[in-house]
Coordinates of N, CA and C in Angstrom, one line a residue:
M1 N 123.8 121.4 131.6 CA 123.9 120.5 132.8 C 122.7 120.7 133.7
Q2 N 122.2 119.5 134.1 CA 121.0 119.6 135.0 C 121.5 119.9 136.4
Y3 N 120.5 120.4 137.2 CA 120.8 120.8 138.6 C 119.6 120.5 139.5
M4 N 119.9 120.5 140.8 CA 118.8 120.3 141.8 C 118.8 121.6 142.7
D5 N 117.7 122.1 143.0 CA 117.6 123.2 143.9 C 116.8 122.8 145.1
F6 N 117.4 123.0 146.3 CA 116.8 122.4 147.5 C 115.9 123.3 148.3
H7 N 115.5 124.5 147.7 CA 114.6 125.3 148.4 C 114.0 126.4 147.5
C8 N 112.7 126.5 147.6 CA 112.0 127.7 147.0 C 110.7 127.9 147.8
D9 N 110.2 129.1 147.8 CA 108.9 129.4 148.6 C 107.7 129.6 147.6
T10 N 107.8 129.0 146.5 CA 106.8 129.2 145.5 C 105.4 128.7 145.9
L11 N 105.3 127.6 146.7 CA 104.0 127.2 147.2 C 103.3 128.2 148.0
S12 N 104.1 128.9 148.9 CA 103.5 130.0 149.7 C 103.1 131.1 148.8
C13 N 103.9 131.4 147.8 CA 103.4 132.5 146.8 C 102.1 132.2 146.2
A14 N 101.9 130.9 145.8 CA 100.7 130.5 145.2 C 99.5 130.6 146.2
F15 N 99.8 130.2 147.5 CA 98.7 130.2 148.5 C 98.3 131.7 148.7
F16 N 99.2 132.6 148.8 CA 98.8 134.0 149.1 C 98.3 134.7 147.9
Q17 N 98.6 134.2 146.7 CA 98.0 134.8 145.5 C 96.7 134.0 145.2
Q18 N 96.3 133.1 146.1 CA 95.0 132.3 146.0 C 94.9 131.6 144.6
R19 N 96.1 131.0 144.3 CA 96.1 130.2 143.1 C 95.9 128.7 143.4
E20 N 95.4 127.9 142.5 CA 95.2 126.5 142.8 C 96.4 125.7 142.4
D21 N 97.3 126.3 141.6 CA 98.5 125.6 141.2 C 99.6 126.6 140.9
L22 N 100.7 126.2 140.3 CA 101.8 127.2 140.1 C 101.9 127.7 138.7
T23 N 100.8 127.5 137.9 CA 100.9 127.8 136.5 C 100.7 129.3 136.1
Q24 N 100.1 130.0 137.0 CA 99.8 131.4 136.7 C 100.2 132.4 137.8
L25 N 101.4 132.2 138.3 CA 101.9 133.0 139.4 C 102.5 134.3 138.8
T26 N 102.5 135.4 139.6 CA 103.1 136.6 139.2 C 104.3 136.8 140.2
N27 N 105.4 137.4 139.7 CA 106.6 137.7 140.5 C 107.1 136.5 141.2
A28 N 107.1 135.3 140.6 CA 107.7 134.1 141.2 C 109.0 133.7 140.5
M29 N 110.0 133.5 141.3 CA 111.3 133.1 140.8 C 111.3 131.7 140.1
V30 N 110.4 130.8 140.7 CA 110.4 129.4 140.3 C 109.0 129.1 139.8
T31 N 108.9 128.7 138.5 CA 107.6 128.3 137.9 C 107.9 127.0 137.1
P32 N 106.9 126.2 136.8 CA 107.2 125.0 136.0 C 107.9 125.4 134.7
E33 N 107.4 126.5 134.0 CA 108.0 126.9 132.8 C 109.5 127.2 132.9
K34 N 109.9 127.9 134.0 CA 111.3 128.2 134.2 C 112.1 127.0 134.6
L35 N 111.5 126.1 135.3 CA 112.2 124.8 135.6 C 112.5 124.0 134.3
V36 N 111.6 124.0 133.4 CA 111.8 123.3 132.2 C 112.8 124.0 131.3
A37 N 112.7 125.3 131.2 CA 113.7 126.0 130.4 C 115.1 125.9 131.0
G38 N 115.2 125.9 132.3 CA 116.5 125.8 132.9 C 117.1 124.4 133.0
E39 N 116.4 123.4 132.5 CA 116.8 122.0 132.6 C 117.0 121.5 134.0
C40 N 116.1 121.8 134.9 CA 116.2 121.4 136.3 C 115.9 119.9 136.4
M41 N 116.7 119.3 137.2 CA 116.5 117.8 137.5 C 115.5 117.6 138.6
A42 N 115.6 118.5 139.7 CA 114.7 118.3 140.8 C 114.6 119.7 141.5
Q43 N 113.4 119.9 142.0 CA 113.1 121.1 142.7 C 112.5 120.7 144.1
F44 N 113.0 121.2 145.2 CA 112.4 121.0 146.5 C 111.5 122.1 146.8
F45 N 110.3 121.9 147.0 CA 109.2 122.9 147.3 C 108.9 123.0 148.8
A46 N 109.2 124.1 149.4 CA 109.1 124.2 150.8 C 107.7 124.7 151.2
I47 N 107.2 124.1 152.3 CA 106.0 124.5 152.9 C 106.5 125.4 154.1
Y48 N 106.6 126.7 153.9 CA 107.1 127.6 155.0 C 106.0 127.8 156.0
M49 N 106.3 127.4 157.2 CA 105.3 127.6 158.3 C 105.3 129.0 158.8
I50 N 104.2 129.7 158.7 CA 104.0 131.0 159.1 C 104.0 131.1 160.6
P51 N 104.9 131.9 161.2 CA 104.9 132.0 162.7 C 103.5 132.4 163.2
E52 N 103.1 131.9 164.3 CA 101.8 132.2 164.9 C 101.6 133.7 165.0
Q53 N 102.6 134.4 165.4 CA 102.5 135.9 165.7 C 102.4 136.7 164.4
D54 N 102.7 136.0 163.2 CA 102.6 136.7 161.9 C 101.4 136.4 161.1
K55 N 100.6 135.4 161.5 CA 99.5 135.0 160.7 C 98.5 136.1 160.4
G56 N 98.3 137.0 161.3 CA 97.3 138.1 161.1 C 97.8 139.2 160.2
K57 N 99.1 139.1 159.8 CA 99.6 140.2 158.9 C 99.2 140.0 157.4
Y58 N 98.7 138.8 157.1 CA 98.4 138.5 155.7 C 96.9 138.8 155.4
A59 N 96.7 139.2 154.1 CA 95.3 139.5 153.7 C 94.5 138.2 153.5
V60 N 95.2 137.1 153.2 CA 94.6 135.8 153.1 C 94.7 135.1 154.5
P61 N 93.6 134.6 155.0 CA 93.6 133.9 156.3 C 94.5 132.7 156.2
V62 N 95.3 132.5 157.3 CA 96.2 131.3 157.3 C 95.5 130.3 158.3
P63 N 95.2 129.1 157.8 CA 94.5 128.1 158.6 C 95.5 127.5 159.6
E64 N 94.9 126.6 160.4 CA 95.8 125.9 161.4 C 96.8 125.1 160.6
D65 N 97.9 124.7 161.4 CA 99.1 124.2 160.7 C 98.8 123.0 159.8
E66 N 98.1 122.0 160.2 CA 98.0 120.8 159.4 C 97.1 121.1 158.1
A67 N 96.1 122.0 158.3 CA 95.3 122.4 157.1 C 96.1 123.2 156.2
Y68 N 97.0 124.1 156.7 CA 97.8 124.9 155.8 C 98.8 124.0 155.1
I69 N 99.4 123.0 155.8 CA 100.3 122.1 155.1 C 99.6 121.3 154.0
E70 N 98.4 120.9 154.2 CA 97.7 120.1 153.2 C 97.3 121.0 152.1
A71 N 97.0 122.3 152.3 CA 96.6 123.2 151.2 C 97.8 123.4 150.3
L72 N 99.0 123.6 150.8 CA 100.2 123.8 150.0 C 100.6 122.5 149.3
R73 N 100.4 121.4 150.0 CA 100.6 120.1 149.3 C 99.7 119.9 148.1
Q74 N 98.5 120.3 148.2 CA 97.5 120.1 147.1 C 97.9 121.0 145.9
I75 N 98.4 122.2 146.2 CA 98.9 123.1 145.2 C 100.0 122.4 144.3
L76 N 100.9 121.7 145.0 CA 102.0 121.0 144.3 C 101.4 119.8 143.5
L77 N 100.5 119.1 144.1 CA 99.9 117.9 143.4 C 99.1 118.4 142.1
R78 N 98.4 119.4 142.2 CA 97.7 119.9 141.1 C 98.6 120.4 140.0
T79 N 99.8 121.0 140.4 CA 100.7 121.5 139.4 C 101.3 120.3 138.7
V80 N 101.7 119.3 139.4 CA 102.3 118.1 138.7 C 101.3 117.5 137.7
Q81 N 100.0 117.5 138.1 CA 99.0 117.0 137.2 C 98.9 117.8 135.9
Q82 N 99.2 119.1 136.0 CA 99.2 119.9 134.8 C 100.3 119.6 133.8
Y83 N 101.4 119.0 134.3 CA 102.6 118.8 133.5 C 103.0 117.3 133.6
P84 N 102.1 116.4 133.2 CA 102.4 114.9 133.4 C 103.6 114.4 132.7
D85 N 103.9 115.1 131.6 CA 105.1 114.7 130.8 C 106.4 115.4 131.2
R86 N 106.3 116.4 132.0 CA 107.5 117.2 132.4 C 107.8 117.2 133.8
M87 N 106.8 116.9 134.7 CA 107.1 116.9 136.1 C 106.5 115.6 136.8
A88 N 107.1 115.2 137.9 CA 106.5 114.1 138.7 C 107.0 114.2 140.1
L89 N 106.1 113.8 141.0 CA 106.5 113.8 142.4 C 107.6 112.8 142.6
A90 N 108.5 113.0 143.6 CA 109.5 112.1 144.0 C 109.6 112.0 145.5
C91 N 109.9 110.8 146.0 CA 110.0 110.6 147.5 C 111.3 110.0 147.8
N92 N 112.1 109.6 146.9 CA 113.4 108.9 147.2 C 114.3 109.0 145.9
A93 N 115.6 108.5 146.1 CA 116.6 108.6 145.0 C 116.2 107.7 143.8
S94 N 115.5 106.6 144.0 CA 115.1 105.8 142.9 C 114.1 106.5 142.0
Q95 N 113.1 107.1 142.7 CA 112.1 107.9 141.9 C 112.8 109.1 141.2
L96 N 113.7 109.7 141.8 CA 114.5 110.8 141.2 C 115.1 110.3 139.9
E97 N 115.8 109.1 140.0 CA 116.5 108.6 138.8 C 115.5 108.1 137.7
D98 N 114.4 107.5 138.1 CA 113.4 107.1 137.2 C 112.8 108.4 136.4
N99 N 112.5 109.4 137.2 CA 112.0 110.7 136.5 C 113.1 111.3 135.6
R100 N 114.3 111.2 136.0 CA 115.4 111.8 135.2 C 115.4 111.0 133.8
R101 N 115.4 109.7 133.9 CA 115.5 108.9 132.7 C 114.3 109.2 131.8
Q102 N 113.1 109.5 132.3 CA 111.9 109.8 131.6 C 111.8 111.2 131.2
G103 N 112.8 112.1 131.5 CA 112.8 113.5 131.1 C 111.8 114.3 131.9
R104 N 111.6 113.9 133.2 CA 110.7 114.6 134.1 C 111.5 115.3 135.2
I105 N 111.0 116.4 135.6 CA 111.5 117.1 136.7 C 110.9 116.5 138.0
S106 N 111.8 116.2 139.0 CA 111.3 115.6 140.2 C 110.9 116.8 141.2
A107 N 109.7 116.6 141.7 CA 109.2 117.6 142.7 C 109.2 117.0 144.1
F108 N 110.0 117.5 145.0 CA 110.1 117.0 146.3 C 109.3 118.0 147.3
L109 N 108.7 117.5 148.3 CA 107.9 118.3 149.2 C 108.7 118.4 150.5
T110 N 108.9 119.7 151.0 CA 109.7 119.9 152.2 C 108.9 120.7 153.2
L111 N 109.4 120.7 154.5 CA 108.8 121.5 155.5 C 109.8 122.5 156.1
E112 N 109.5 123.8 156.1 CA 110.5 124.8 156.6 C 110.0 125.2 158.0
D113 N 110.6 124.7 159.0 CA 110.3 125.0 160.4 C 109.6 123.8 161.0
G114 N 110.3 123.0 161.7 CA 109.7 121.7 162.3 C 108.8 121.9 163.4
R115 N 108.4 123.2 163.7 CA 107.5 123.4 164.8 C 106.2 122.7 164.7
A116 N 105.8 122.5 163.4 CA 104.5 121.8 163.1 C 104.5 120.4 163.7
V117 N 105.6 119.8 164.0 CA 105.7 118.5 164.6 C 105.2 118.5 166.0
Q118 N 105.4 119.6 166.7 CA 104.9 119.9 168.0 C 105.3 118.8 169.1
G119 N 106.5 118.3 168.8 CA 107.0 117.3 169.8 C 106.3 116.0 169.8
H120 N 105.6 115.6 168.8 CA 104.9 114.4 168.7 C 105.4 113.5 167.5
M121 N 106.0 112.4 167.9 CA 106.6 111.6 166.8 C 105.5 111.1 165.8
E122 N 104.3 110.9 166.2 CA 103.3 110.5 165.3 C 103.0 111.6 164.2
K123 N 103.2 112.9 164.6 CA 103.1 113.9 163.6 C 104.2 113.9 162.5
L124 N 105.4 113.5 163.0 CA 106.5 113.3 162.1 C 106.2 112.2 161.1
E125 N 105.6 111.1 161.6 CA 105.2 110.0 160.7 C 104.1 110.4 159.8
T126 N 103.2 111.2 160.2 CA 102.1 111.7 159.4 C 102.7 112.5 158.2
F127 N 103.6 113.4 158.5 CA 104.2 114.3 157.5 C 105.0 113.4 156.5
Y128 N 105.6 112.4 157.0 CA 106.3 111.5 156.1 C 105.3 110.8 155.1
H129 N 104.2 110.3 155.6 CA 103.3 109.7 154.8 C 102.5 110.6 153.8
M130 N 102.6 111.9 154.1 CA 102.1 113.0 153.2 C 103.0 113.3 152.1
G131 N 104.2 112.7 152.2 CA 105.2 112.9 151.1 C 106.3 113.9 151.4
I132 N 106.4 114.4 152.6 CA 107.4 115.3 153.0 C 108.7 114.6 153.2
R133 N 109.8 115.0 152.5 CA 111.0 114.3 152.6 C 112.2 115.1 153.1
L134 N 112.0 116.3 153.5 CA 113.0 117.1 154.1 C 112.4 118.1 155.1
I135 N 113.0 118.2 156.3 CA 112.5 119.2 157.3 C 113.6 120.1 157.6
S136 N 113.4 121.4 157.5 CA 114.3 122.4 158.1 C 113.9 122.5 159.5
L137 N 114.8 122.1 160.4 CA 114.5 121.8 161.8 C 113.9 123.1 162.5
T138 N 114.6 124.2 162.3 CA 114.1 125.4 163.0 C 114.0 126.5 161.9
W139 N 113.3 127.6 162.3 CA 113.4 128.8 161.5 C 114.0 129.9 162.5
N140 N 113.3 130.9 162.8 CA 113.9 132.0 163.6 C 113.6 131.9 165.1
Y141 N 112.9 130.8 165.5 CA 112.5 130.6 166.9 C 112.7 129.2 167.4
A142 N 112.9 129.1 168.7 CA 113.1 127.7 169.2 C 111.8 126.9 169.0
N143 N 112.0 125.6 168.9 CA 110.8 124.7 168.8 C 111.1 123.4 169.4
C144 N 110.3 122.4 169.1 CA 110.5 121.1 169.7 C 111.8 120.4 169.3
F145 N 112.4 120.8 168.2 CA 113.7 120.2 167.7 C 114.9 120.9 168.4
G146 N 114.9 122.2 168.6 CA 116.0 122.8 169.2 C 115.9 124.3 169.1
F147 N 117.1 125.0 168.8 CA 117.2 126.4 168.9 C 117.8 127.0 167.6
P148 N 117.4 128.2 167.3 CA 117.7 128.8 166.0 C 119.1 129.5 166.0
N149 N 119.5 129.8 164.8 CA 120.7 130.6 164.6 C 120.4 132.0 165.3
S150 N 121.4 132.5 166.0 CA 121.1 133.7 166.8 C 122.4 134.6 166.9
F151 N 122.2 135.9 167.2 CA 123.3 136.7 167.6 C 123.7 136.5 169.1
D152 N 122.8 135.8 169.8 CA 123.1 135.5 171.2 C 124.0 134.3 171.3
K153 N 125.1 134.4 171.9 CA 126.1 133.3 172.0 C 125.6 132.1 172.8
Q154 N 124.8 132.4 173.8 CA 124.3 131.3 174.6 C 123.3 130.5 173.8
T155 N 122.4 131.2 173.1 CA 121.5 130.4 172.2 C 122.2 129.6 171.2
M156 N 123.3 130.2 170.6 CA 124.0 129.5 169.5 C 124.7 128.2 170.1
Q157 N 125.0 128.2 171.4 CA 125.6 127.0 171.9 C 124.6 125.9 172.3
R158 N 123.4 126.2 172.3 CA 122.4 125.2 172.7 C 122.1 124.3 171.6
G159 N 122.0 123.0 171.9 CA 121.8 121.9 170.9 C 120.4 121.5 170.7
L160 N 120.2 120.3 170.2 CA 118.9 119.7 170.0 C 118.3 119.4 171.4
T161 N 116.9 119.4 171.4 CA 116.2 118.9 172.6 C 116.3 117.4 172.6
A162 N 115.9 116.8 173.7 CA 115.8 115.3 173.7 C 114.9 114.8 172.6
F163 N 113.7 115.4 172.4 CA 112.9 115.0 171.4 C 113.5 115.2 170.0
G164 N 114.2 116.3 169.9 CA 114.9 116.6 168.6 C 115.9 115.5 168.2
K165 N 116.6 115.0 169.2 CA 117.6 113.9 168.9 C 116.8 112.6 168.5
D166 N 115.8 112.3 169.2 CA 115.0 111.1 168.9 C 114.4 111.3 167.5
A167 N 113.9 112.5 167.2 CA 113.3 112.7 165.9 C 114.3 112.6 164.7
I168 N 115.5 113.1 165.0 CA 116.6 112.9 163.9 C 116.9 111.5 163.7
R169 N 116.9 110.7 164.7 CA 117.2 109.2 164.5 C 116.0 108.6 163.7
R170 N 114.8 109.0 164.0 CA 113.7 108.5 163.2 C 113.7 109.0 161.8
M171 N 114.0 110.2 161.6 CA 114.1 110.8 160.2 C 115.2 110.0 159.4
N172 N 116.3 109.6 160.1 CA 117.3 108.8 159.4 C 116.7 107.4 159.0
E173 N 115.9 106.9 159.9 CA 115.3 105.6 159.6 C 114.3 105.6 158.4
L174 N 113.6 106.7 158.4 CA 112.5 106.9 157.4 C 113.1 107.3 156.1
G175 N 114.2 108.0 156.1 CA 114.7 108.6 154.8 C 114.3 110.0 154.6
M176 N 114.2 110.8 155.7 CA 113.9 112.2 155.6 C 115.2 113.0 155.7
L177 N 115.4 113.9 154.8 CA 116.6 114.7 154.9 C 116.5 115.7 156.0
V178 N 117.6 116.0 156.7 CA 117.7 116.9 157.8 C 118.3 118.2 157.3
D179 N 117.6 119.3 157.3 CA 118.1 120.6 156.9 C 118.5 121.4 158.1
V180 N 119.7 121.8 158.2 CA 120.2 122.6 159.3 C 120.2 124.1 159.1
S181 N 119.6 124.5 158.0 CA 119.4 126.0 157.8 C 118.7 126.6 159.0
H182 N 119.2 127.7 159.5 CA 118.6 128.5 160.6 C 118.8 127.8 162.0
L183 N 119.6 126.7 162.0 CA 119.8 126.0 163.3 C 121.0 126.6 164.0
S184 N 121.0 126.5 165.3 CA 122.1 127.0 166.2 C 123.3 126.1 165.9
D185 N 124.5 126.6 166.2 CA 125.8 125.9 166.1 C 125.7 124.6 166.9
G186 N 125.2 124.7 168.1 CA 125.1 123.5 169.0 C 124.2 122.4 168.3
G187 N 123.1 122.9 167.8 CA 122.2 122.0 167.1 C 122.8 121.3 165.9
F188 N 123.6 122.1 165.1 CA 124.3 121.6 163.9 C 125.2 120.4 164.3
W189 N 126.0 120.6 165.4 CA 126.9 119.6 165.8 C 126.2 118.3 166.3
D190 N 125.1 118.5 167.0 CA 124.3 117.4 167.4 C 123.8 116.6 166.2
V191 N 123.3 117.3 165.1 CA 122.9 116.6 163.9 C 124.0 115.9 163.3
A192 N 125.2 116.5 163.2 CA 126.4 115.9 162.6 C 126.7 114.6 163.3
E193 N 126.6 114.6 164.6 CA 126.9 113.4 165.3 C 125.9 112.3 165.1
L194 N 124.6 112.7 165.0 CA 123.5 111.7 164.9 C 123.4 111.2 163.5
C195 N 123.9 111.9 162.5 CA 123.7 111.5 161.1 C 125.0 111.0 160.5
K196 N 125.9 110.5 161.3 CA 127.2 110.0 160.8 C 127.0 108.7 160.0
K197 N 126.1 107.9 160.5 CA 125.9 106.6 159.8 C 125.0 106.8 158.6
P198 N 125.4 106.1 157.5 CA 124.6 106.2 156.3 C 123.3 105.5 156.5
F199 N 122.3 105.9 155.7 CA 121.0 105.2 155.8 C 120.4 105.1 154.4
I200 N 119.5 104.2 154.2 CA 118.9 103.9 152.9 C 117.5 104.5 152.9
A201 N 117.3 105.5 152.0 CA 116.0 106.1 151.9 C 115.0 105.2 151.4
S202 N 113.8 105.2 152.0 CA 112.7 104.3 151.5 C 111.9 105.0 150.5

């Protein structure tokens, strides 16, 4: 039976191992070979945004956000090119179905931690045009979308920012999935309210 996995950090693994694609990774849970062997239908590949305060902890220099996002995006593009008969990029449900019929694994690009949007709707649009189709709104810190999951009850009650609400509406229009992993309870209920109406992914 085929399956879809909505998160893996394999692109980050490749970046820090200084690989150009995912074909020769060490200690990686997800590789093209494993996806093929496991009969995966679709894999969502996360671009995990390194917190600013953690960037200096890595042996490999971490560039500015947009350059880092593009570097990981290129790793996925090169990987797909290595497996033209077994993998293909996908940006919507129709492409997922087309790939499935052709026996190809769909590779979706996602963003883990919406802080890279920086409160600018044009950045959200840019990431959409780069092929990103899912955004995990927060990670462990507050950002332009809202507040993270926390042991602090007051933080957990806080919802989306005004920008966050506008951005969710725009994501619905564009066809970007809203991932509430790491989000506060208040933010979760705001998303649930905003995403009640169905939308057609483009």
